[in-house]
Tab-separated table of C-alpha atoms and ligand atoms in Angstrom:
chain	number	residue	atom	x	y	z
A	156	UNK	CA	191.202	119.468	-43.106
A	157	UNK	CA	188.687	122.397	-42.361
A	158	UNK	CA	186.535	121.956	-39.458
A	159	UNK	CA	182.924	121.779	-41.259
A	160	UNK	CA	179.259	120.513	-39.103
A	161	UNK	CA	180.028	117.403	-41.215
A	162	UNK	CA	183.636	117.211	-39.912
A	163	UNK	CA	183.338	118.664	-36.523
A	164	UNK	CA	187.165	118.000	-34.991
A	165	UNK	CA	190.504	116.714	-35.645
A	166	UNK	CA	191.533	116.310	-32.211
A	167	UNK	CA	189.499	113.061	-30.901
A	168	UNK	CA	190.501	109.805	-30.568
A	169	UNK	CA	193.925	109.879	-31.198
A	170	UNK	CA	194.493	106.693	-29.896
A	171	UNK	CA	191.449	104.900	-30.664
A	172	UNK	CA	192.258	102.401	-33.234
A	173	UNK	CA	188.980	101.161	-34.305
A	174	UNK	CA	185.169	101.119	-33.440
A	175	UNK	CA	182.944	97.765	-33.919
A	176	UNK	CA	179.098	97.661	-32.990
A	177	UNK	CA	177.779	95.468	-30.810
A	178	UNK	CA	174.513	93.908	-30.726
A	179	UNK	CA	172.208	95.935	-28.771
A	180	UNK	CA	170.444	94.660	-25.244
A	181	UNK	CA	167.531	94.434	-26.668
A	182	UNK	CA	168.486	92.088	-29.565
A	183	UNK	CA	170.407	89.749	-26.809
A	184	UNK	CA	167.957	89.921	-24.967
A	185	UNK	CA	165.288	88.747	-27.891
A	186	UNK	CA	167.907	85.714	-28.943
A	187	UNK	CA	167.938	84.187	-25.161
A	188	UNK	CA	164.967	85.588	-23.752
A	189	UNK	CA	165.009	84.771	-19.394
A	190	UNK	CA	161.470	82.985	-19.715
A	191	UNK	CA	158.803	82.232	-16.737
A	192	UNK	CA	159.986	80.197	-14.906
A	193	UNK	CA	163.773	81.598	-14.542
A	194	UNK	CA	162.237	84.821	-14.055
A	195	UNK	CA	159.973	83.483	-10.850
A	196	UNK	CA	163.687	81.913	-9.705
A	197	UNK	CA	165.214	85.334	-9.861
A	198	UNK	CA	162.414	87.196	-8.253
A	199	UNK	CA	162.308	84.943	-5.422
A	200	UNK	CA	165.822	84.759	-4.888
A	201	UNK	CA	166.447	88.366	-4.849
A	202	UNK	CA	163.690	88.883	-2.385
A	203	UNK	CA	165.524	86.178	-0.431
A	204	UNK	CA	168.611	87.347	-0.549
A	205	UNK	CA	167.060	90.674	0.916
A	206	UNK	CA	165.643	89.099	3.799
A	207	UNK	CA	168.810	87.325	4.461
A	208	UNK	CA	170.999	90.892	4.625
A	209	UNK	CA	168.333	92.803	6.299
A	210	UNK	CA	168.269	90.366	9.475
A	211	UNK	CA	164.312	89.098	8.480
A	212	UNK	CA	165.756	85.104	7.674
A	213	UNK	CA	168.427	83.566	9.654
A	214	UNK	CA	169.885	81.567	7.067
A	215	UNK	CA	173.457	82.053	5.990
A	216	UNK	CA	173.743	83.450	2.318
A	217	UNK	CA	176.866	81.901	0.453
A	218	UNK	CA	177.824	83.007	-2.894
A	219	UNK	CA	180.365	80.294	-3.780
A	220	UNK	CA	182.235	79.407	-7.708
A	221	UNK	CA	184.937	80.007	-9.859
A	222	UNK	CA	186.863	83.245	-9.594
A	223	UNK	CA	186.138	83.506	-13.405
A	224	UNK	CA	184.041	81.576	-15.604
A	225	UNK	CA	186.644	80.114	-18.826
A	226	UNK	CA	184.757	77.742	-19.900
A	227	UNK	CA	180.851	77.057	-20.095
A	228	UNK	CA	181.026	73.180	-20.369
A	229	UNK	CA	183.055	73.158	-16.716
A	230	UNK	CA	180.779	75.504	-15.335
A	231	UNK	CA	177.544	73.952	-16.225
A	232	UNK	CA	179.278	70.459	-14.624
A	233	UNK	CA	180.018	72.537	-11.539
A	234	UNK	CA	176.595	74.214	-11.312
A	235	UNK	CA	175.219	70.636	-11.442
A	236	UNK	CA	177.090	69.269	-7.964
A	237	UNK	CA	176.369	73.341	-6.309
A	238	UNK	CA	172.670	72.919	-7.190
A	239	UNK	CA	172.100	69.453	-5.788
A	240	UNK	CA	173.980	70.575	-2.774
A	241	UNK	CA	172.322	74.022	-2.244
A	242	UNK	CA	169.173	71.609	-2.097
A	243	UNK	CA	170.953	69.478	0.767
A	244	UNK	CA	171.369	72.691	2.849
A	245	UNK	CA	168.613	75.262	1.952
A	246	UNK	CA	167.470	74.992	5.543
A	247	UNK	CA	170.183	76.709	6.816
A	248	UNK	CA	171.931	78.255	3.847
A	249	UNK	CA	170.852	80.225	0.387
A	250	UNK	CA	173.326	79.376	-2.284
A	251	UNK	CA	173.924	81.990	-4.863
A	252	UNK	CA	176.108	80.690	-7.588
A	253	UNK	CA	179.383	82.792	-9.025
A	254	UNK	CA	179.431	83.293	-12.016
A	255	UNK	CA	181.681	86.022	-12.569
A	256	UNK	CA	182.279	87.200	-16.595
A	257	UNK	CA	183.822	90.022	-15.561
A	258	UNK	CA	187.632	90.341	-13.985
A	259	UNK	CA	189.071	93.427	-13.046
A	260	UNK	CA	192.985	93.092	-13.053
A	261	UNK	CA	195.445	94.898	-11.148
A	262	UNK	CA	197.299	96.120	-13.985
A	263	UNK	CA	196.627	93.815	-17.396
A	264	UNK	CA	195.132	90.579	-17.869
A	265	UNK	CA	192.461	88.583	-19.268
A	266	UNK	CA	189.486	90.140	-18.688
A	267	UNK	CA	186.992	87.296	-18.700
A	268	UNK	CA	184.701	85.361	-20.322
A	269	UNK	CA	182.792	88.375	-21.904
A	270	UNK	CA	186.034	90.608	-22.855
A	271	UNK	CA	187.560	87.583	-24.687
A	272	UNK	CA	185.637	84.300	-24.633
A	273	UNK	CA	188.638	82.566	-27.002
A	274	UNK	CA	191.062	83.381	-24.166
A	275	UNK	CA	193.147	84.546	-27.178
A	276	UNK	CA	193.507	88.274	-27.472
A	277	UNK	CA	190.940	87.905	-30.228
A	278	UNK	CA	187.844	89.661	-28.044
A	279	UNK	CA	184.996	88.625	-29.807
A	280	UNK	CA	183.020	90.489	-27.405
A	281	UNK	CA	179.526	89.858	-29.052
A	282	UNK	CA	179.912	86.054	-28.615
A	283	UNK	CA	181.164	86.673	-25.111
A	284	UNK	CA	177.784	88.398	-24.177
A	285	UNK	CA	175.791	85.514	-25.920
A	286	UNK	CA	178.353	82.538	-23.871
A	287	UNK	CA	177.851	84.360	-20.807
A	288	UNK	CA	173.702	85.031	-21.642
A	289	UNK	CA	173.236	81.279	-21.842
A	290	UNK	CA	174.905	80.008	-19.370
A	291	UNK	CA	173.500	82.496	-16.942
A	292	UNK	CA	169.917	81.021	-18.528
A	293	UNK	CA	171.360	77.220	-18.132
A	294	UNK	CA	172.464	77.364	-14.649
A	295	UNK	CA	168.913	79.300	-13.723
A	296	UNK	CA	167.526	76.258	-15.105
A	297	UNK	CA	168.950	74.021	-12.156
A	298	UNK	CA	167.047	75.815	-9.945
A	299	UNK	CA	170.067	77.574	-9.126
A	300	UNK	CA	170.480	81.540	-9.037
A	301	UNK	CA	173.230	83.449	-9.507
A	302	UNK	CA	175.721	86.231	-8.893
A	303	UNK	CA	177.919	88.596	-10.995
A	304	UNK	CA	180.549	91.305	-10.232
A	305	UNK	CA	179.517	94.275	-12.410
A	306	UNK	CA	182.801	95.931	-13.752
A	307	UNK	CA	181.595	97.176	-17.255
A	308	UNK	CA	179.047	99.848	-16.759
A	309	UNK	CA	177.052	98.702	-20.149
A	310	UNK	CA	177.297	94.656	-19.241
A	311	UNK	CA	174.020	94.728	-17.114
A	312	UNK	CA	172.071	95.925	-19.943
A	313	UNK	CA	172.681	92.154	-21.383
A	314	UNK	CA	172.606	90.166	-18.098
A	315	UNK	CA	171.353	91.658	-15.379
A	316	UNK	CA	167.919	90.576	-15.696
A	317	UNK	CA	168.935	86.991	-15.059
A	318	UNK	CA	171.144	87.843	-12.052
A	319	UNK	CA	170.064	87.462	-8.614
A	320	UNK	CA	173.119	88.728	-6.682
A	321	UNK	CA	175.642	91.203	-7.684
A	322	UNK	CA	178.960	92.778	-6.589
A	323	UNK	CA	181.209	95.500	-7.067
A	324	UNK	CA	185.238	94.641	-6.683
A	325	UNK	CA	187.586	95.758	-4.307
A	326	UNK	CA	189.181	98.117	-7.112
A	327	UNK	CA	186.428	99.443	-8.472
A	328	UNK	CA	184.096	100.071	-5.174
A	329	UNK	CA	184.939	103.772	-4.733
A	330	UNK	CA	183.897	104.483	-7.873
A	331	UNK	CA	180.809	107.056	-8.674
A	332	UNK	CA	180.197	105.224	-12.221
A	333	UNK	CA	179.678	102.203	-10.260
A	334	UNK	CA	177.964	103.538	-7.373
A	335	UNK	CA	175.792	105.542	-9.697
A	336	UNK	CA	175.227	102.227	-11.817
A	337	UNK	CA	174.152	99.974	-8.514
A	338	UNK	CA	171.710	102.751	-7.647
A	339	UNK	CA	169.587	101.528	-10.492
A	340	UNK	CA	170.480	97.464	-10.746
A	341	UNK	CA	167.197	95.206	-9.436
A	342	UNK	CA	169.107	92.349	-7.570
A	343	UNK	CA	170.870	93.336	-4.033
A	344	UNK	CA	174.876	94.114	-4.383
A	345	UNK	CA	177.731	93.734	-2.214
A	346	UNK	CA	180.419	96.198	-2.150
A	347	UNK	CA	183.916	94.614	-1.339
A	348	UNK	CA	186.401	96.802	0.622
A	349	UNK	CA	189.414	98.567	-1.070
A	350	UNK	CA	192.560	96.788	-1.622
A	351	UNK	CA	194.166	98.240	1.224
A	352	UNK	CA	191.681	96.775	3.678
A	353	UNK	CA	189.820	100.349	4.203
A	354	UNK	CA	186.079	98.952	5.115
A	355	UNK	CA	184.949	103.119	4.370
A	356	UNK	CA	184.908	102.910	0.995
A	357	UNK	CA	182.750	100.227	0.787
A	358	UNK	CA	180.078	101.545	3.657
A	359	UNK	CA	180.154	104.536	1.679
A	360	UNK	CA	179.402	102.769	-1.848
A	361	UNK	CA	176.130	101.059	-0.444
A	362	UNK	CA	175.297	104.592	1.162
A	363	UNK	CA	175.747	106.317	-2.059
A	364	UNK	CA	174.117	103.759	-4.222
A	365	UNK	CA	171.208	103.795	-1.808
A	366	UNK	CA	170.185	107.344	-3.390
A	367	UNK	CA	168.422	108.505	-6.661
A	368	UNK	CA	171.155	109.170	-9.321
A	369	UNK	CA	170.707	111.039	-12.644
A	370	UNK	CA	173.596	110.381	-14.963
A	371	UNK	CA	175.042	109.108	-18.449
A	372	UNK	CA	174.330	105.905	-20.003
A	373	UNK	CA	173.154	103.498	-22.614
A	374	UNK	CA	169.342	102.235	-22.992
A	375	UNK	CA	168.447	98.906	-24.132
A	376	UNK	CA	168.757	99.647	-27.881
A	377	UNK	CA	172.023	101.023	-27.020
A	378	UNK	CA	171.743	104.326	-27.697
A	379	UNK	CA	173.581	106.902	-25.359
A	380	UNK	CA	171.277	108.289	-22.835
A	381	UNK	CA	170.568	110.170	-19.494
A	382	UNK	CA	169.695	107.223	-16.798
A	383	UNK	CA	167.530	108.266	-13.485
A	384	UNK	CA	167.845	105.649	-10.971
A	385	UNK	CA	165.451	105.412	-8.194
A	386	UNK	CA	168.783	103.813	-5.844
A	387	UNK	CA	168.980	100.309	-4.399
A	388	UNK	CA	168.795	100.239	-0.636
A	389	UNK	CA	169.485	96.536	-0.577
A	390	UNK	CA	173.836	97.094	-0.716
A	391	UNK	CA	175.919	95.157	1.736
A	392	UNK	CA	179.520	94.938	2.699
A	393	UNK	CA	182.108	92.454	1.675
A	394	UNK	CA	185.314	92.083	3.901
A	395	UNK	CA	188.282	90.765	1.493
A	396	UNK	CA	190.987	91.691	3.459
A	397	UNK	CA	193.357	93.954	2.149
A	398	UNK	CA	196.895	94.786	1.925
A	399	UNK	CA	197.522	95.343	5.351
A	400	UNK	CA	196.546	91.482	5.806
A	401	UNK	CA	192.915	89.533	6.269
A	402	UNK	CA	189.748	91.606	8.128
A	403	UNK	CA	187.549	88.105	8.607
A	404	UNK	CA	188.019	88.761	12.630
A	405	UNK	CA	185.499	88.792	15.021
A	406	UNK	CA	186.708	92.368	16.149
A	407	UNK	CA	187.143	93.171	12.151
A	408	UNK	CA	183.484	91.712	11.653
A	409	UNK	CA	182.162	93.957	14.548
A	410	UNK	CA	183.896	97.344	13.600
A	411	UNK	CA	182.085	96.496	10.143
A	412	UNK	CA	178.931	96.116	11.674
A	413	UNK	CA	179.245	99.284	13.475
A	414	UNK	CA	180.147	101.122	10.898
A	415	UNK	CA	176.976	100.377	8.621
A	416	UNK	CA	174.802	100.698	11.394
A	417	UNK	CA	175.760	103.841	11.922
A	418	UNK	CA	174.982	105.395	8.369
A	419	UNK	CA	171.449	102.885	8.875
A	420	UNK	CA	172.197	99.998	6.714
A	421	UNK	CA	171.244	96.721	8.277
A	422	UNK	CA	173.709	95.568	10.363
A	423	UNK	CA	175.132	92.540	8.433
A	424	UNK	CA	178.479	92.118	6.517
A	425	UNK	CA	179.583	89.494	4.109
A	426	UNK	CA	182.812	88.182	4.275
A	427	UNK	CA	185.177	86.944	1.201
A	428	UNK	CA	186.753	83.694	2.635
A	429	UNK	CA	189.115	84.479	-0.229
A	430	UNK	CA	191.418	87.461	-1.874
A	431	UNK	CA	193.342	88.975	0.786
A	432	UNK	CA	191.413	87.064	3.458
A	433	UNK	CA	193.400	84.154	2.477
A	434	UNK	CA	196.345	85.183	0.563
A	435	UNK	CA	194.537	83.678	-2.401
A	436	UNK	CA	195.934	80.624	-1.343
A	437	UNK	CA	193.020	77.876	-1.694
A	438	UNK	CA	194.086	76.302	1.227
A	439	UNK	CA	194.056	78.942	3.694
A	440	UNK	CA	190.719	79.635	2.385
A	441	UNK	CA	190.001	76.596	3.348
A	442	UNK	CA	190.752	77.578	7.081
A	443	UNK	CA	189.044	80.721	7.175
A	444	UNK	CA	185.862	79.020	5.486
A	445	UNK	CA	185.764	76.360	8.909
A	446	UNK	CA	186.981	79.182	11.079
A	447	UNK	CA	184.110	81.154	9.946
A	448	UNK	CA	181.976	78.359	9.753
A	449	UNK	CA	182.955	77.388	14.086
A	450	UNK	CA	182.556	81.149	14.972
A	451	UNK	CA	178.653	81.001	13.657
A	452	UNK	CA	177.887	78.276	15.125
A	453	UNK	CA	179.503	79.313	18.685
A	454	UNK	CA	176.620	82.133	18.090
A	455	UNK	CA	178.716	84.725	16.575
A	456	UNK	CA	176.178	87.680	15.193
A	457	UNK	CA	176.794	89.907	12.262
A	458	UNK	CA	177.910	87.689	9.827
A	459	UNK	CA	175.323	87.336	6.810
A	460	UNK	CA	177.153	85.272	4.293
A	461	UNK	CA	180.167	84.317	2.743
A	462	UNK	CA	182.186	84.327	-0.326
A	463	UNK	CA	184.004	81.359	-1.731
A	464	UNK	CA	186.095	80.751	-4.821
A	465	UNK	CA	185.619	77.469	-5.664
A	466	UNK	CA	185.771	74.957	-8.653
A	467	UNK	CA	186.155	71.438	-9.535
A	468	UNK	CA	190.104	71.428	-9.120
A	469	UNK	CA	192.012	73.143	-6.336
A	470	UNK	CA	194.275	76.477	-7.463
A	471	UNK	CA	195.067	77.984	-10.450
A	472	UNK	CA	196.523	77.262	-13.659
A	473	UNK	CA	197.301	80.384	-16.453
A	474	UNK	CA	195.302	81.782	-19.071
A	475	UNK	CA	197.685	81.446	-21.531
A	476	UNK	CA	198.767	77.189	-20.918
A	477	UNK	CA	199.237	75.283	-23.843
A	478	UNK	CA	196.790	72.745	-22.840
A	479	UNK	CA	193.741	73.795	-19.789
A	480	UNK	CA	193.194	71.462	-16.999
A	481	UNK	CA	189.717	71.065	-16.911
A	482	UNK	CA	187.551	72.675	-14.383
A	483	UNK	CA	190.508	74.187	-12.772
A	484	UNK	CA	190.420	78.550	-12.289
A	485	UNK	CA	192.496	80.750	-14.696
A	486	UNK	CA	192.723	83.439	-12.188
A	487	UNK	CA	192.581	82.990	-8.453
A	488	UNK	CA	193.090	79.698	-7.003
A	489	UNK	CA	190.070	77.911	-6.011
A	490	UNK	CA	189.437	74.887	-3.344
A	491	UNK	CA	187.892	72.151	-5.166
A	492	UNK	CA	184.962	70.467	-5.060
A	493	UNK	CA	185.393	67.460	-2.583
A	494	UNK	CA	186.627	70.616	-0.206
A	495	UNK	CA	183.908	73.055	-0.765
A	496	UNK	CA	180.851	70.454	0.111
A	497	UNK	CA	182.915	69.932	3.164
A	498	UNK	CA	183.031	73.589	3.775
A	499	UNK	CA	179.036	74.282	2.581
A	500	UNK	CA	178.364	71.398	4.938
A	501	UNK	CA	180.084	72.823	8.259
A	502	UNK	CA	178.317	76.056	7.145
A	503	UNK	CA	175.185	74.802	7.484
A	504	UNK	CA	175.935	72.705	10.554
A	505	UNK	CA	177.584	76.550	12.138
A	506	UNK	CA	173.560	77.924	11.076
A	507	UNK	CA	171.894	75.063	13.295
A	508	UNK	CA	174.019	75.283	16.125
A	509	UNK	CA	174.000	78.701	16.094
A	510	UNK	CA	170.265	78.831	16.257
A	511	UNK	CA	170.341	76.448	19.071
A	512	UNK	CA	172.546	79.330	21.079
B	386	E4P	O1	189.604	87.874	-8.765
B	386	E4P	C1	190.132	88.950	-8.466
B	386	E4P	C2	190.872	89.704	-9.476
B	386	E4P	O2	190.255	89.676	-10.730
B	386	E4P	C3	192.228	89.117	-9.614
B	386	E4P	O3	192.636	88.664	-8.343
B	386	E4P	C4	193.191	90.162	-10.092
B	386	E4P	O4	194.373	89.479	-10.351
B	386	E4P	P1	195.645	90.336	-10.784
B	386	E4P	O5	196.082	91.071	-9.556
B	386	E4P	O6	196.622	89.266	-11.266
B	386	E4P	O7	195.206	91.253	-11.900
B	387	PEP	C1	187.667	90.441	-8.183
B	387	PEP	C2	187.238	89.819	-7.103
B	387	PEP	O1	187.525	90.202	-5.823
B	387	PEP	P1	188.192	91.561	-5.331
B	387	PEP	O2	187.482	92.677	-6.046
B	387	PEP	O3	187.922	91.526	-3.866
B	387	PEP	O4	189.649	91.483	-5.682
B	387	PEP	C3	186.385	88.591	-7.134
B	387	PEP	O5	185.651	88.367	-6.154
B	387	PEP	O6	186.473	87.861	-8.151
């Protein structure tokens, strides 16, 4: 075929099979609008959130759910207990809710709640972004905010304005499209470590999204476009351990510190009770979640929250079972809920004694 304006090339996508449009941001957006009151919710709890990381509030912040979110109805149940106990404890600790949509895999997968919200292979993406949109706005509505890894550079266009904490993975933190796309997201955002443990990466991320970026993307009618981010300068670390085994140590802790005080970022790190911190075994997390909890309260500094995968049933079942236990992860194993109020609650007692020095 001759190349004409109206048939510019032969040679692209040669292994695309097909293109489907998507609903843009703006008409999500318009279907499940965020509202008052949820707004005021996420304002305040970003703003809290900040104070927490940069040193100004002494509470512990501790993002704790599901590795994945598979199913709304077991969420929403779970978000019920989490909010009445983040009540119970907002002395001494800010609860963020997970409520992750988004799974990057080490090789191939299910992809989450967004990617294929049948958990078929059928990817019905648009009612993935609609699920995920109103459960985000149901769980706000408990009083409860929450957090989001951000893997898919055009997701936040449909969510973000409902999330109060977000993170970038361990495989995905040394990337420049997601650097470039934290630079311009509104909540704060922790940056895990890479999968071999290297904390670098990750104090680099936060130092990179802390500047202006100019760069492609799409705009909320979801049109292609040039973005220019003003940069976030609320980015933290997130210790996950790594391949070359766990990093929650006090000495690991302290070389973290170091490191992002030295490129000026407050001095506080995050720490993932779970991935290679625990094996992603739910009941080593378990341990490192009361270890971490003993060390805080025996004054232990540095240490600004923690991460902990968590659901009503303990470990992990697969994607792909005939018949789903309910409320149990289809991803990483989780402690249940009996063992994460236990864990929340020696948090929070860690907090007080800790302030009592
Ligand atoms: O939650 C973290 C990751 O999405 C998950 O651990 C990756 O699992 P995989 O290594 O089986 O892809
Ligand atoms: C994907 C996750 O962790 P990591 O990027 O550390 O593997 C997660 O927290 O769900």
């Amino acid at each position: 075929m001759t190349i004409t304006a109206e048939n510019p090339t032969q040679t692209a996508d040669r292994r695309v099979l097909s293109y489907s449009p998507l609903p843009t941001p703006t008409e999500i957006l318009g279907e499940l609008p965020l509202g008052e009151a949820r707004e005021a919710l996420v304002d305040r709890s970003r703003s809290e959130i900040a104070d927490i990381l940069a040193g100004r509030d002494d509470r512990l912040l501790v993002v704790v759910g599901p590795c994945s979110v598979h199913d709304p109805e077991a969420a929403l149940d779970y978000a019920e207990r989490l909010a009445a106990l983040a009540r119970e404890v907002s002395e001494d600790l800010l609860i963020v809710m997970r409520v992750y949509f988004e799974k990057p895999r080490t090789t191939v997968g299910w992809k989450g709640l967004i990617n294929d919200p049948a958990l078929d292979g059928s990817y019905d993406i648009p009612r993935g972004l609609r699920t995920a949109r109103r459960l985000l706005l149901d769980v706000l509505d408990l009083g409860l905010p929450v957090g989001c890894e951000f893997l898919e550079p055009t997701s936040p266009q449909y969510i973000a304005d409902a999330v109060s904490w977000g993170a970038i993975g361990a495989r995905t933190t040394e990337s420049q499209v997601h650097r470039q796309l934290v630079s311009g997201l509104s909540m704060p955002v922790g940056f895990k470590n890479g999968t071999d443990g290297e904390v670098q990466v990750a104090v680099d991320g936060c130092r990179s999204s802390a500047s202006r970026h100019v760069f492609f993307g799409t705009d909320a009618e979801g049109r292609a476009a040039v973005v220019e981010t003003a940069g976030n300068t609320d980015c933290h670390v997130i210790l996950r351990g790594g391949t070359r085994g766990p990093n929650h140590d006090a000495e690991s802790v302290a070389s973290a510190v170091a490191s992002v005080a030295k490129v000026g970022l407050p001095g506080l790190v995050m720490v993932d009770a779970s991935h290679a911190n625990s094996g992603k075994s739910h009941e080593r997390q378990a341990v490192v979640v009361a270890e971490l909890a003993e060390r805080i309260g025996a004054g232990e500094q540095g240490i600004s929250g923690l991460m902990i995968e968590s659901f009503l049933e303990a470990g992990s079942q697969s994607v792909e079972a005939a018949e789903l236990v309910y409320g149990k992860s289809v991803t990483d194993a989780c402690i249940d809920w009996d063992t994460t109020e236990d864990g929340v609650r020696a948090l929070a007692a860690g907090v007080r004694d800790g302030r009592r020095g």
